[in-house]
Amino acid sequence: MSVLERPPAPPAAPRRRGDRRFLRALPYLVPAAGLYVAFLVYPMLDAVRLSFFSWNGFRTSEPEFVGLRNYVRMLTNDPVFYTALSNSVIWVVLSLLVPMLLGLLLALALNRRMIGRNLFRSVFYIPAVFASITVAAMWRWIYNPTVGSLNQFLEAVGLASWQQQWLGDPKIALYSVFVASVWQGVGFSLVLFLAGLQQVPAELVDAARVDGANRWQVFKAVTIPALRPTTAVVIILTIINSLKVFDLIVGMTGGGPAQSTQVLALWSYQQSFSNHDFGQGGAIATVLLVLSLCLVVPYLVRTLKAEEH
Amino acid sequence: MRVKKMLAAVAAAGVVATLAACGGSSGGAGGDDELTVWMLTLEGSQKTAMDTLVSDFEAAHEGVTVKVETRSTDAHKDALRQVAGTDSGPDVYWYWEGPGLGGELVEAGLSKDLTAEYEKYGWGDRFGEATLSNITRYGGYHGVPFTQQAEAIYYNKELFAKAGVTAEPTTYAELEAAAAKIKAAGITPIEFGGTVNWHVMRLLDSLLETNCGSETFDQLVTAKTSWDTDCVGRSFDQLKTWGGEYLNEGFQGVSNDESSQLFYTGEAAMAYEGTWFDSQVVDNGMDPANVGIFKFPTGTDRLYGFGEGFYINAATKKADQAAEFLDFITSTEEQKKVVGVWSPISVNTAVTPATDNPLHELWPPLYDAAKGFYLNNDQNLTLAQTTEYWRIMNSVLTGETAPADAGAQMQKFIESES
């Protein structure tokens, strides 16, 4: 065998280097990974496991394996599940439309040079730093049917007939809570889109203008493609935050009236921790997990593929 | 590349966090000479009163210390559930006595049967029959009564007079007629906060007692008779009438604290509250001389209310010390010091009612006239049943469920559970 016939060896070297780097990094990664597994991965898997058991949460009672019974009951005998599922879907769709669009429009407006730009940016972002329970308390007062500022304002401007029981009417309560969510959440999208707009190459915009593109054409052909990574992040965060919406609803309606503002995350919590039915709660949490994965993963994969290309 | 990593991290963390459940904490018993007591958060006069009971006990029992750990309502429930079956729980815990709450812990084996202690200390003679009924309902003796709370209708005398209501209603028909007169006078007849379901539930519970009678009421809440019956339908029908005609506008969107303001400020003529409301009425600036209290006119002999007690943990190694402590704090001498703090009437029958608040004096005749209590249904029903009971109640009030269908829905849920 001649020297020339030997198989090439060089590719192994970078891999070994990579392995060594990984081994060196491992001690630093282990504590965080351990905490992640203990406090996130394990409870998640345990919730899925519990969905196949009947258990009231007492250590004195052994969980009883019931197979798919919790799922069957959830799908056929739970009077709240479909309301919660439908509300969660509505919440995701509205969140993808309203605060995202508002955030983008505000970001475009506040990305240009103008007097008081930083003040406006702060004003729009401030609600995002409030705790949800604070936002809930504030909006509960705004919506109060007798002393709330919204109904009083409507009366003052001669629109008394528009007065509503904003949180007491099951037909509109969910949307009333959603308005508070938009008020709180739009600043977050705004900041992300503003950061994205800073990354739009000025030379591309200038080149497009030199080529005779108008504002809309520049926006469509340059700004939107440049914002694609930011938009992906905003969409994924919006979907995830929408699916786990919890505290704002707890603070404003507790899921009522008559469970009309119930969502999957809250219903799962209430089944487990209020009704002491951890199997049923686990089944709902598992549905929520599957729904999250179904919504997030395909979009993530598609975006990553687009990035590769 | 950075974007890819960011997206991957965001998605992974977000999806996992969506499902991750919360953990909890557990307590632990102290040393040999320390007694641990778990109860609800204490504030103001209640904290002072508990401190007095504890310091008196410690002074009378040299070397023994009592450590009181307090939590908010839900945290207290969670903590006790987590320590059931372990030796890390308290020696003594405070809890509601009803089967949906205290009974659940008895069933879980957390409570020690105190039959021997009742005999030793003669507690059977210390407490009244009605008070003891929730202690003996699980077989043996579980818990030592600490409060017996009653609920009734508080009313504003001036508003009643203004509306032409000259006497306290003694029948349901009189109550509804009074509400109609008050409404006609431009006053909100009664206030409720619908976001906390248990508030409006008081009205529904009392309508069930009114229409079904005591015996059927008890059979309903113990699933011994079907909810799909006329008296239940009639109760839901009346509930809908009250919701549409006599409750404060928009009650579904406000809490009990918010709706109580209507009573304090003279905008609502009635409030369905309990013994704890005496002090709130005065604290919120009402003249107690302008406030009256009458029992919801169910037509039965029972008063609406619930008991709260101290239980000895079945796993404690200090059961004798714990029993000694409970005997001490419910003794006549100690109860005289704290009567009126938790309730105007002590569970110790030898203690005369409190007189520091004029409203306290209105309760003894109601207690004396009552032959037992009917419990709030969130203490009677299982937790899941309570959630469904509230859902049906609210959906009747919002018009989504016909009153005639409400009983059948409740019955269907109860059957699906078994």
PDB file of C-alpha atoms in Angstrom, chain A residues 41-302:
ATOM      1  CA  VAL A  41     -37.866  19.015  32.233  1.00  0.00           C
ATOM      2  CA  TYR A  42     -38.761  16.722  35.145  1.00  0.00           C
ATOM      3  CA  PRO A  43     -42.001  18.545  36.117  1.00  0.00           C
ATOM      4  CA  MET A  44     -42.994  18.590  32.452  1.00  0.00           C
ATOM      5  CA  LEU A  45     -42.472  14.868  32.019  1.00  0.00           C
ATOM      6  CA  ASP A  46     -44.125  14.228  35.376  1.00  0.00           C
ATOM      7  CA  ALA A  47     -47.197  16.194  34.298  1.00  0.00           C
ATOM      8  CA  VAL A  48     -47.441  13.970  31.208  1.00  0.00           C
ATOM      9  CA  ARG A  49     -46.972  10.850  33.381  1.00  0.00           C
ATOM     10  CA  LEU A  50     -49.644  12.034  35.835  1.00  0.00           C
ATOM     11  CA  SER A  51     -52.113  12.444  32.994  1.00  0.00           C
ATOM     12  CA  PHE A  52     -52.383   8.650  32.925  1.00  0.00           C
ATOM     13  CA  PHE A  53     -53.107   8.413  36.641  1.00  0.00           C
ATOM     14  CA  SER A  54     -55.869   9.364  39.019  1.00  0.00           C
ATOM     15  CA  TRP A  55     -54.364  11.229  41.964  1.00  0.00           C
ATOM     16  CA  ASN A  56     -55.651  13.817  44.420  1.00  0.00           C
ATOM     17  CA  GLY A  57     -52.233  15.180  45.348  1.00  0.00           C
ATOM     18  CA  PHE A  58     -52.060  13.638  48.808  1.00  0.00           C
ATOM     19  CA  ARG A  59     -48.953  11.651  49.583  1.00  0.00           C
ATOM     20  CA  THR A  60     -51.122   9.294  51.598  1.00  0.00           C
ATOM     21  CA  SER A  61     -52.941   8.211  48.460  1.00  0.00           C
ATOM     22  CA  GLU A  62     -51.194   6.271  45.744  1.00  0.00           C
ATOM     23  CA  PRO A  63     -51.732   7.466  42.182  1.00  0.00           C
ATOM     24  CA  GLU A  64     -53.864   4.894  40.384  1.00  0.00           C
ATOM     25  CA  PHE A  65     -53.049   4.091  36.757  1.00  0.00           C
ATOM     26  CA  VAL A  66     -56.147   4.774  34.661  1.00  0.00           C
ATOM     27  CA  GLY A  67     -54.722   4.722  31.136  1.00  0.00           C
ATOM     28  CA  LEU A  68     -56.472   7.180  28.853  1.00  0.00           C
ATOM     29  CA  ARG A  69     -59.469   7.744  31.146  1.00  0.00           C
ATOM     30  CA  ASN A  70     -58.479  11.333  31.966  1.00  0.00           C
ATOM     31  CA  TYR A  71     -58.255  12.127  28.255  1.00  0.00           C
ATOM     32  CA  VAL A  72     -61.594  10.483  27.542  1.00  0.00           C
ATOM     33  CA  ARG A  73     -63.209  12.403  30.391  1.00  0.00           C
ATOM     34  CA  MET A  74     -61.595  15.635  29.244  1.00  0.00           C
ATOM     35  CA  LEU A  75     -62.906  15.169  25.710  1.00  0.00           C
ATOM     36  CA  THR A  76     -66.353  13.843  26.543  1.00  0.00           C
ATOM     37  CA  ASN A  77     -67.338  14.940  30.032  1.00  0.00           C
ATOM     38  CA  ASP A  78     -65.452  18.108  30.911  1.00  0.00           C
ATOM     39  CA  PRO A  79     -67.927  20.993  30.500  1.00  0.00           C
ATOM     40  CA  VAL A  80     -65.124  23.565  30.444  1.00  0.00           C
ATOM     41  CA  PHE A  81     -62.388  21.995  28.305  1.00  0.00           C
ATOM     42  CA  TYR A  82     -63.688  23.039  24.884  1.00  0.00           C
ATOM     43  CA  THR A  83     -64.369  26.579  26.093  1.00  0.00           C
ATOM     44  CA  ALA A  84     -60.791  26.748  27.402  1.00  0.00           C
ATOM     45  CA  LEU A  85     -59.378  25.282  24.182  1.00  0.00           C
ATOM     46  CA  SER A  86     -61.343  27.629  21.977  1.00  0.00           C
ATOM     47  CA  ASN A  87     -60.427  30.649  24.128  1.00  0.00           C
ATOM     48  CA  SER A  88     -56.741  29.704  23.977  1.00  0.00           C
ATOM     49  CA  VAL A  89     -56.882  29.498  20.192  1.00  0.00           C
ATOM     50  CA  ILE A  90     -58.752  32.821  19.975  1.00  0.00           C
ATOM     51  CA  TRP A  91     -56.168  34.390  22.269  1.00  0.00           C
ATOM     52  CA  VAL A  92     -53.262  33.141  20.109  1.00  0.00           C
ATOM     53  CA  VAL A  93     -54.857  34.360  16.876  1.00  0.00           C
ATOM     54  CA  LEU A  94     -55.720  37.777  18.308  1.00  0.00           C
ATOM     55  CA  SER A  95     -52.270  38.114  19.855  1.00  0.00           C
ATOM     56  CA  LEU A  96     -50.643  37.383  16.507  1.00  0.00           C
ATOM     57  CA  LEU A  97     -52.801  40.025  14.848  1.00  0.00           C
ATOM     58  CA  VAL A  98     -53.333  42.938  17.205  1.00  0.00           C
ATOM     59  CA  PRO A  99     -50.309  43.584  19.457  1.00  0.00           C
ATOM     60  CA  MET A 100     -47.858  42.431  16.806  1.00  0.00           C
ATOM     61  CA  LEU A 101     -49.298  44.700  14.173  1.00  0.00           C
ATOM     62  CA  LEU A 102     -49.582  47.595  16.607  1.00  0.00           C
ATOM     63  CA  GLY A 103     -46.013  46.974  17.765  1.00  0.00           C
ATOM     64  CA  LEU A 104     -44.751  47.036  14.177  1.00  0.00           C
ATOM     65  CA  LEU A 105     -46.660  50.207  13.308  1.00  0.00           C
ATOM     66  CA  LEU A 106     -45.470  51.946  16.467  1.00  0.00           C
ATOM     67  CA  ALA A 107     -41.901  50.799  15.811  1.00  0.00           C
ATOM     68  CA  LEU A 108     -42.030  52.206  12.272  1.00  0.00           C
ATOM     69  CA  ALA A 109     -43.408  55.470  13.627  1.00  0.00           C
ATOM     70  CA  LEU A 110     -40.889  55.752  16.423  1.00  0.00           C
ATOM     71  CA  ASN A 111     -37.914  54.718  14.296  1.00  0.00           C
ATOM     72  CA  ARG A 112     -37.844  58.049  12.532  1.00  0.00           C
ATOM     73  CA  ARG A 113     -36.326  61.196  13.913  1.00  0.00           C
ATOM     74  CA  MET A 114     -38.892  63.230  15.756  1.00  0.00           C
ATOM     75  CA  ILE A 115     -39.212  65.370  18.856  1.00  0.00           C
ATOM     76  CA  GLY A 116     -39.883  63.354  22.025  1.00  0.00           C
ATOM     77  CA  ARG A 117     -39.084  60.052  20.323  1.00  0.00           C
ATOM     78  CA  ASN A 118     -37.446  58.545  23.412  1.00  0.00           C
ATOM     79  CA  LEU A 119     -40.283  59.747  25.612  1.00  0.00           C
ATOM     80  CA  PHE A 120     -42.851  58.061  23.373  1.00  0.00           C
ATOM     81  CA  ARG A 121     -40.782  54.874  23.277  1.00  0.00           C
ATOM     82  CA  SER A 122     -40.690  54.832  27.085  1.00  0.00           C
ATOM     83  CA  VAL A 123     -44.395  55.588  27.404  1.00  0.00           C
ATOM     84  CA  PHE A 124     -45.361  52.715  25.107  1.00  0.00           C
ATOM     85  CA  TYR A 125     -42.928  50.319  26.771  1.00  0.00           C
ATOM     86  CA  ILE A 126     -43.731  51.100  30.416  1.00  0.00           C
ATOM     87  CA  PRO A 127     -46.854  48.835  30.648  1.00  0.00           C
ATOM     88  CA  ALA A 128     -44.675  45.869  29.646  1.00  0.00           C
ATOM     89  CA  VAL A 129     -42.664  46.160  32.870  1.00  0.00           C
ATOM     90  CA  PHE A 130     -45.720  46.124  35.133  1.00  0.00           C
ATOM     91  CA  ALA A 131     -46.558  42.851  36.870  1.00  0.00           C
ATOM     92  CA  SER A 132     -49.596  41.278  35.248  1.00  0.00           C
ATOM     93  CA  ILE A 133     -51.459  41.233  38.527  1.00  0.00           C
ATOM     94  CA  THR A 134     -50.995  45.005  38.801  1.00  0.00           C
ATOM     95  CA  VAL A 135     -52.272  45.461  35.278  1.00  0.00           C
ATOM     96  CA  ALA A 136     -55.229  43.237  36.146  1.00  0.00           C
ATOM     97  CA  ALA A 137     -56.105  45.288  39.243  1.00  0.00           C
ATOM     98  CA  MET A 138     -55.870  48.515  37.272  1.00  0.00           C
ATOM     99  CA  TRP A 139     -58.058  47.327  34.425  1.00  0.00           C
ATOM    100  CA  ARG A 140     -60.567  45.799  36.819  1.00  0.00           C
ATOM    101  CA  TRP A 141     -61.145  49.258  38.171  1.00  0.00           C
ATOM    102  CA  ILE A 142     -61.361  50.741  34.685  1.00  0.00           C
ATOM    103  CA  TYR A 143     -63.987  48.152  33.778  1.00  0.00           C
ATOM    104  CA  ASN A 144     -65.927  48.422  37.054  1.00  0.00           C
ATOM    105  CA  PRO A 145     -69.557  48.695  35.915  1.00  0.00           C
ATOM    106  CA  THR A 146     -70.550  51.410  38.373  1.00  0.00           C
ATOM    107  CA  VAL A 147     -67.458  53.401  39.340  1.00  0.00           C
ATOM    108  CA  GLY A 148     -65.138  52.375  36.495  1.00  0.00           C
ATOM    109  CA  SER A 149     -63.666  55.131  34.351  1.00  0.00           C
ATOM    110  CA  LEU A 150     -64.625  53.496  31.052  1.00  0.00           C
ATOM    111  CA  ASN A 151     -68.366  53.494  31.663  1.00  0.00           C
ATOM    112  CA  GLN A 152     -68.180  56.928  33.270  1.00  0.00           C
ATOM    113  CA  PHE A 153     -66.305  58.254  30.241  1.00  0.00           C
ATOM    114  CA  LEU A 154     -68.888  56.784  27.873  1.00  0.00           C
ATOM    115  CA  GLU A 155     -71.638  58.441  29.861  1.00  0.00           C
ATOM    116  CA  ALA A 156     -69.797  61.769  29.934  1.00  0.00           C
ATOM    117  CA  VAL A 157     -69.451  61.852  26.141  1.00  0.00           C
ATOM    118  CA  GLY A 158     -73.070  60.933  25.561  1.00  0.00           C
ATOM    119  CA  LEU A 159     -72.477  57.287  24.718  1.00  0.00           C
ATOM    120  CA  ALA A 160     -74.234  55.814  27.731  1.00  0.00           C
ATOM    121  CA  SER A 161     -75.879  53.222  25.519  1.00  0.00           C
ATOM    122  CA  TRP A 162     -72.406  51.796  24.838  1.00  0.00           C
ATOM    123  CA  GLN A 163     -71.846  51.063  28.506  1.00  0.00           C
ATOM    124  CA  GLN A 164     -71.245  47.391  29.180  1.00  0.00           C
ATOM    125  CA  GLN A 165     -70.549  44.943  31.950  1.00  0.00           C
ATOM    126  CA  TRP A 166     -67.088  44.575  30.507  1.00  0.00           C
ATOM    127  CA  LEU A 167     -66.009  41.684  32.720  1.00  0.00           C
ATOM    128  CA  GLY A 168     -69.454  40.454  33.712  1.00  0.00           C
ATOM    129  CA  ASP A 169     -70.860  39.674  30.279  1.00  0.00           C
ATOM    130  CA  PRO A 170     -69.624  36.267  29.084  1.00  0.00           C
ATOM    131  CA  LYS A 171     -69.905  37.395  25.459  1.00  0.00           C
ATOM    132  CA  ILE A 172     -67.342  40.167  25.788  1.00  0.00           C
ATOM    133  CA  ALA A 173     -65.351  39.370  28.941  1.00  0.00           C
ATOM    134  CA  LEU A 174     -62.560  37.545  27.093  1.00  0.00           C
ATOM    135  CA  TYR A 175     -62.088  40.451  24.700  1.00  0.00           C
ATOM    136  CA  SER A 176     -62.129  42.943  27.576  1.00  0.00           C
ATOM    137  CA  VAL A 177     -59.269  41.044  29.203  1.00  0.00           C
ATOM    138  CA  PHE A 178     -57.521  40.880  25.845  1.00  0.00           C
ATOM    139  CA  VAL A 179     -57.558  44.675  25.550  1.00  0.00           C
ATOM    140  CA  ALA A 180     -55.656  44.854  28.836  1.00  0.00           C
ATOM    141  CA  SER A 181     -53.246  42.281  27.469  1.00  0.00           C
ATOM    142  CA  VAL A 182     -52.664  44.379  24.332  1.00  0.00           C
ATOM    143  CA  TRP A 183     -52.042  47.465  26.466  1.00  0.00           C
ATOM    144  CA  GLN A 184     -49.473  45.531  28.456  1.00  0.00           C
ATOM    145  CA  GLY A 185     -47.889  43.558  25.630  1.00  0.00           C
ATOM    146  CA  VAL A 186     -47.589  45.966  22.723  1.00  0.00           C
ATOM    147  CA  GLY A 187     -44.460  47.571  24.188  1.00  0.00           C
ATOM    148  CA  PHE A 188     -42.634  44.275  24.060  1.00  0.00           C
ATOM    149  CA  SER A 189     -43.260  43.801  20.323  1.00  0.00           C
ATOM    150  CA  LEU A 190     -42.420  47.464  19.814  1.00  0.00           C
ATOM    151  CA  VAL A 191     -38.970  47.096  21.382  1.00  0.00           C
ATOM    152  CA  LEU A 192     -38.159  43.954  19.400  1.00  0.00           C
ATOM    153  CA  PHE A 193     -39.265  45.519  16.118  1.00  0.00           C
ATOM    154  CA  LEU A 194     -37.363  48.712  16.920  1.00  0.00           C
ATOM    155  CA  ALA A 195     -34.226  46.627  17.477  1.00  0.00           C
ATOM    156  CA  GLY A 196     -34.910  44.847  14.193  1.00  0.00           C
ATOM    157  CA  LEU A 197     -35.363  48.110  12.323  1.00  0.00           C
ATOM    158  CA  GLN A 198     -31.927  49.287  13.520  1.00  0.00           C
ATOM    159  CA  GLN A 199     -30.476  46.292  11.645  1.00  0.00           C
ATOM    160  CA  VAL A 200     -32.028  47.202   8.290  1.00  0.00           C
ATOM    161  CA  PRO A 201     -28.988  48.099   6.135  1.00  0.00           C
ATOM    162  CA  ALA A 202     -29.157  51.798   5.319  1.00  0.00           C
ATOM    163  CA  GLU A 203     -27.240  51.241   2.077  1.00  0.00           C
ATOM    164  CA  LEU A 204     -29.950  48.869   0.822  1.00  0.00           C
ATOM    165  CA  VAL A 205     -32.639  51.413   1.595  1.00  0.00           C
ATOM    166  CA  ASP A 206     -30.618  54.128  -0.160  1.00  0.00           C
ATOM    167  CA  ALA A 207     -29.994  51.875  -3.163  1.00  0.00           C
ATOM    168  CA  ALA A 208     -33.689  51.086  -3.449  1.00  0.00           C
ATOM    169  CA  ARG A 209     -34.553  54.763  -3.352  1.00  0.00           C
ATOM    170  CA  VAL A 210     -31.929  55.556  -5.989  1.00  0.00           C
ATOM    171  CA  ASP A 211     -33.587  52.883  -8.136  1.00  0.00           C
ATOM    172  CA  GLY A 212     -36.843  54.799  -7.817  1.00  0.00           C
ATOM    173  CA  ALA A 213     -38.640  52.702  -5.195  1.00  0.00           C
ATOM    174  CA  ASN A 214     -41.373  54.511  -3.269  1.00  0.00           C
ATOM    175  CA  ARG A 215     -41.895  54.155   0.514  1.00  0.00           C
ATOM    176  CA  TRP A 216     -44.175  51.171   0.262  1.00  0.00           C
ATOM    177  CA  GLN A 217     -41.829  49.412  -2.168  1.00  0.00           C
ATOM    178  CA  VAL A 218     -38.867  50.038   0.139  1.00  0.00           C
ATOM    179  CA  PHE A 219     -40.860  48.706   3.062  1.00  0.00           C
ATOM    180  CA  LYS A 220     -41.984  45.633   1.151  1.00  0.00           C
ATOM    181  CA  ALA A 221     -38.728  44.803  -0.638  1.00  0.00           C
ATOM    182  CA  VAL A 222     -36.131  45.850   1.938  1.00  0.00           C
ATOM    183  CA  THR A 223     -37.577  46.377   5.411  1.00  0.00           C
ATOM    184  CA  ILE A 224     -39.825  43.332   5.660  1.00  0.00           C
ATOM    185  CA  PRO A 225     -37.166  40.821   4.485  1.00  0.00           C
ATOM    186  CA  ALA A 226     -34.642  42.404   6.840  1.00  0.00           C
ATOM    187  CA  LEU A 227     -37.117  42.106   9.701  1.00  0.00           C
ATOM    188  CA  ARG A 228     -37.725  38.411   9.072  1.00  0.00           C
ATOM    189  CA  PRO A 229     -35.519  37.093  11.939  1.00  0.00           C
ATOM    190  CA  THR A 230     -37.082  39.592  14.334  1.00  0.00           C
ATOM    191  CA  THR A 231     -40.561  38.702  13.159  1.00  0.00           C
ATOM    192  CA  ALA A 232     -39.803  35.033  13.762  1.00  0.00           C
ATOM    193  CA  VAL A 233     -38.762  35.753  17.330  1.00  0.00           C
ATOM    194  CA  VAL A 234     -41.826  37.939  17.936  1.00  0.00           C
ATOM    195  CA  ILE A 235     -44.192  35.331  16.480  1.00  0.00           C
ATOM    196  CA  ILE A 236     -42.741  32.478  18.513  1.00  0.00           C
ATOM    197  CA  LEU A 237     -42.703  34.485  21.721  1.00  0.00           C
ATOM    198  CA  THR A 238     -46.228  35.684  21.057  1.00  0.00           C
ATOM    199  CA  ILE A 239     -47.515  32.148  20.494  1.00  0.00           C
ATOM    200  CA  ILE A 240     -45.826  30.847  23.619  1.00  0.00           C
ATOM    201  CA  ASN A 241     -46.927  33.767  25.777  1.00  0.00           C
ATOM    202  CA  SER A 242     -50.476  33.487  24.438  1.00  0.00           C
ATOM    203  CA  LEU A 243     -50.735  29.790  25.170  1.00  0.00           C
ATOM    204  CA  LYS A 244     -49.577  30.223  28.730  1.00  0.00           C
ATOM    205  CA  VAL A 245     -51.652  33.329  29.489  1.00  0.00           C
ATOM    206  CA  PHE A 246     -52.690  32.908  33.090  1.00  0.00           C
ATOM    207  CA  ASP A 247     -52.060  35.711  35.563  1.00  0.00           C
ATOM    208  CA  LEU A 248     -53.972  38.445  33.748  1.00  0.00           C
ATOM    209  CA  ILE A 249     -57.071  36.234  33.535  1.00  0.00           C
ATOM    210  CA  VAL A 250     -56.728  35.108  37.154  1.00  0.00           C
ATOM    211  CA  GLY A 251     -56.465  38.721  38.255  1.00  0.00           C
ATOM    212  CA  MET A 252     -59.321  40.051  36.154  1.00  0.00           C
ATOM    213  CA  THR A 253     -61.957  37.311  36.007  1.00  0.00           C
ATOM    214  CA  GLY A 254     -60.576  34.133  37.565  1.00  0.00           C
ATOM    215  CA  GLY A 255     -61.792  32.388  34.405  1.00  0.00           C
ATOM    216  CA  GLY A 256     -65.389  33.585  34.837  1.00  0.00           C
ATOM    217  CA  PRO A 257     -68.102  34.541  34.456  1.00  0.00           C
ATOM    218  CA  ALA A 258     -69.352  30.988  34.077  1.00  0.00           C
ATOM    219  CA  GLN A 259     -65.883  29.908  32.853  1.00  0.00           C
ATOM    220  CA  SER A 260     -66.307  32.091  29.769  1.00  0.00           C
ATOM    221  CA  THR A 261     -62.729  33.421  29.998  1.00  0.00           C
ATOM    222  CA  GLN A 262     -61.200  30.091  30.891  1.00  0.00           C
ATOM    223  CA  VAL A 263     -58.022  29.104  29.005  1.00  0.00           C
ATOM    224  CA  LEU A 264     -56.064  25.853  28.933  1.00  0.00           C
ATOM    225  CA  ALA A 265     -53.207  26.933  31.206  1.00  0.00           C
ATOM    226  CA  LEU A 266     -55.568  28.214  33.904  1.00  0.00           C
ATOM    227  CA  TRP A 267     -57.949  25.270  33.608  1.00  0.00           C
ATOM    228  CA  SER A 268     -55.039  22.844  33.946  1.00  0.00           C
ATOM    229  CA  TYR A 269     -53.876  24.691  37.054  1.00  0.00           C
ATOM    230  CA  GLN A 270     -57.365  24.790  38.553  1.00  0.00           C
ATOM    231  CA  GLN A 271     -57.981  21.116  37.920  1.00  0.00           C
ATOM    232  CA  SER A 272     -54.701  20.218  39.641  1.00  0.00           C
ATOM    233  CA  PHE A 273     -54.397  22.703  42.442  1.00  0.00           C
ATOM    234  CA  SER A 274     -57.975  23.812  43.104  1.00  0.00           C
ATOM    235  CA  ASN A 275     -59.896  20.631  42.314  1.00  0.00           C
ATOM    236  CA  HIS A 276     -57.043  18.336  43.436  1.00  0.00           C
ATOM    237  CA  ASP A 277     -57.396  16.299  40.267  1.00  0.00           C
ATOM    238  CA  PHE A 278     -53.794  16.080  39.145  1.00  0.00           C
ATOM    239  CA  GLY A 279     -54.529  13.472  36.470  1.00  0.00           C
ATOM    240  CA  GLN A 280     -57.072  15.689  34.757  1.00  0.00           C
ATOM    241  CA  GLY A 281     -54.809  18.710  35.156  1.00  0.00           C
ATOM    242  CA  GLY A 282     -51.930  16.735  33.646  1.00  0.00           C
ATOM    243  CA  ALA A 283     -54.068  15.704  30.676  1.00  0.00           C
ATOM    244  CA  ILE A 284     -54.951  19.329  29.931  1.00  0.00           C
ATOM    245  CA  ALA A 285     -51.309  20.367  30.369  1.00  0.00           C
ATOM    246  CA  THR A 286     -50.293  17.673  27.910  1.00  0.00           C
ATOM    247  CA  VAL A 287     -52.790  18.969  25.363  1.00  0.00           C
ATOM    248  CA  LEU A 288     -51.307  22.406  25.902  1.00  0.00           C
ATOM    249  CA  LEU A 289     -47.797  21.034  25.333  1.00  0.00           C
ATOM    250  CA  VAL A 290     -48.816  19.279  22.125  1.00  0.00           C
ATOM    251  CA  LEU A 291     -50.589  22.408  20.925  1.00  0.00           C
ATOM    252  CA  SER A 292     -47.504  24.495  21.692  1.00  0.00           C
ATOM    253  CA  LEU A 293     -45.258  22.103  19.813  1.00  0.00           C
ATOM    254  CA  CYS A 294     -47.667  21.926  16.864  1.00  0.00           C
ATOM    255  CA  LEU A 295     -47.712  25.688  16.564  1.00  0.00           C
ATOM    256  CA  VAL A 296     -44.100  26.512  17.325  1.00  0.00           C
ATOM    257  CA  VAL A 297     -42.026  23.682  15.856  1.00  0.00           C
ATOM    258  CA  PRO A 298     -43.188  23.822  12.199  1.00  0.00           C
ATOM    259  CA  TYR A 299     -42.701  27.581  12.115  1.00  0.00           C
ATOM    260  CA  LEU A 300     -39.310  27.245  13.774  1.00  0.00           C
ATOM    261  CA  VAL A 301     -38.144  24.564  11.338  1.00  0.00           C
ATOM    262  CA  ARG A 302     -39.359  26.560   8.344  1.00  0.00           C
TER     263      ARG A 302
END
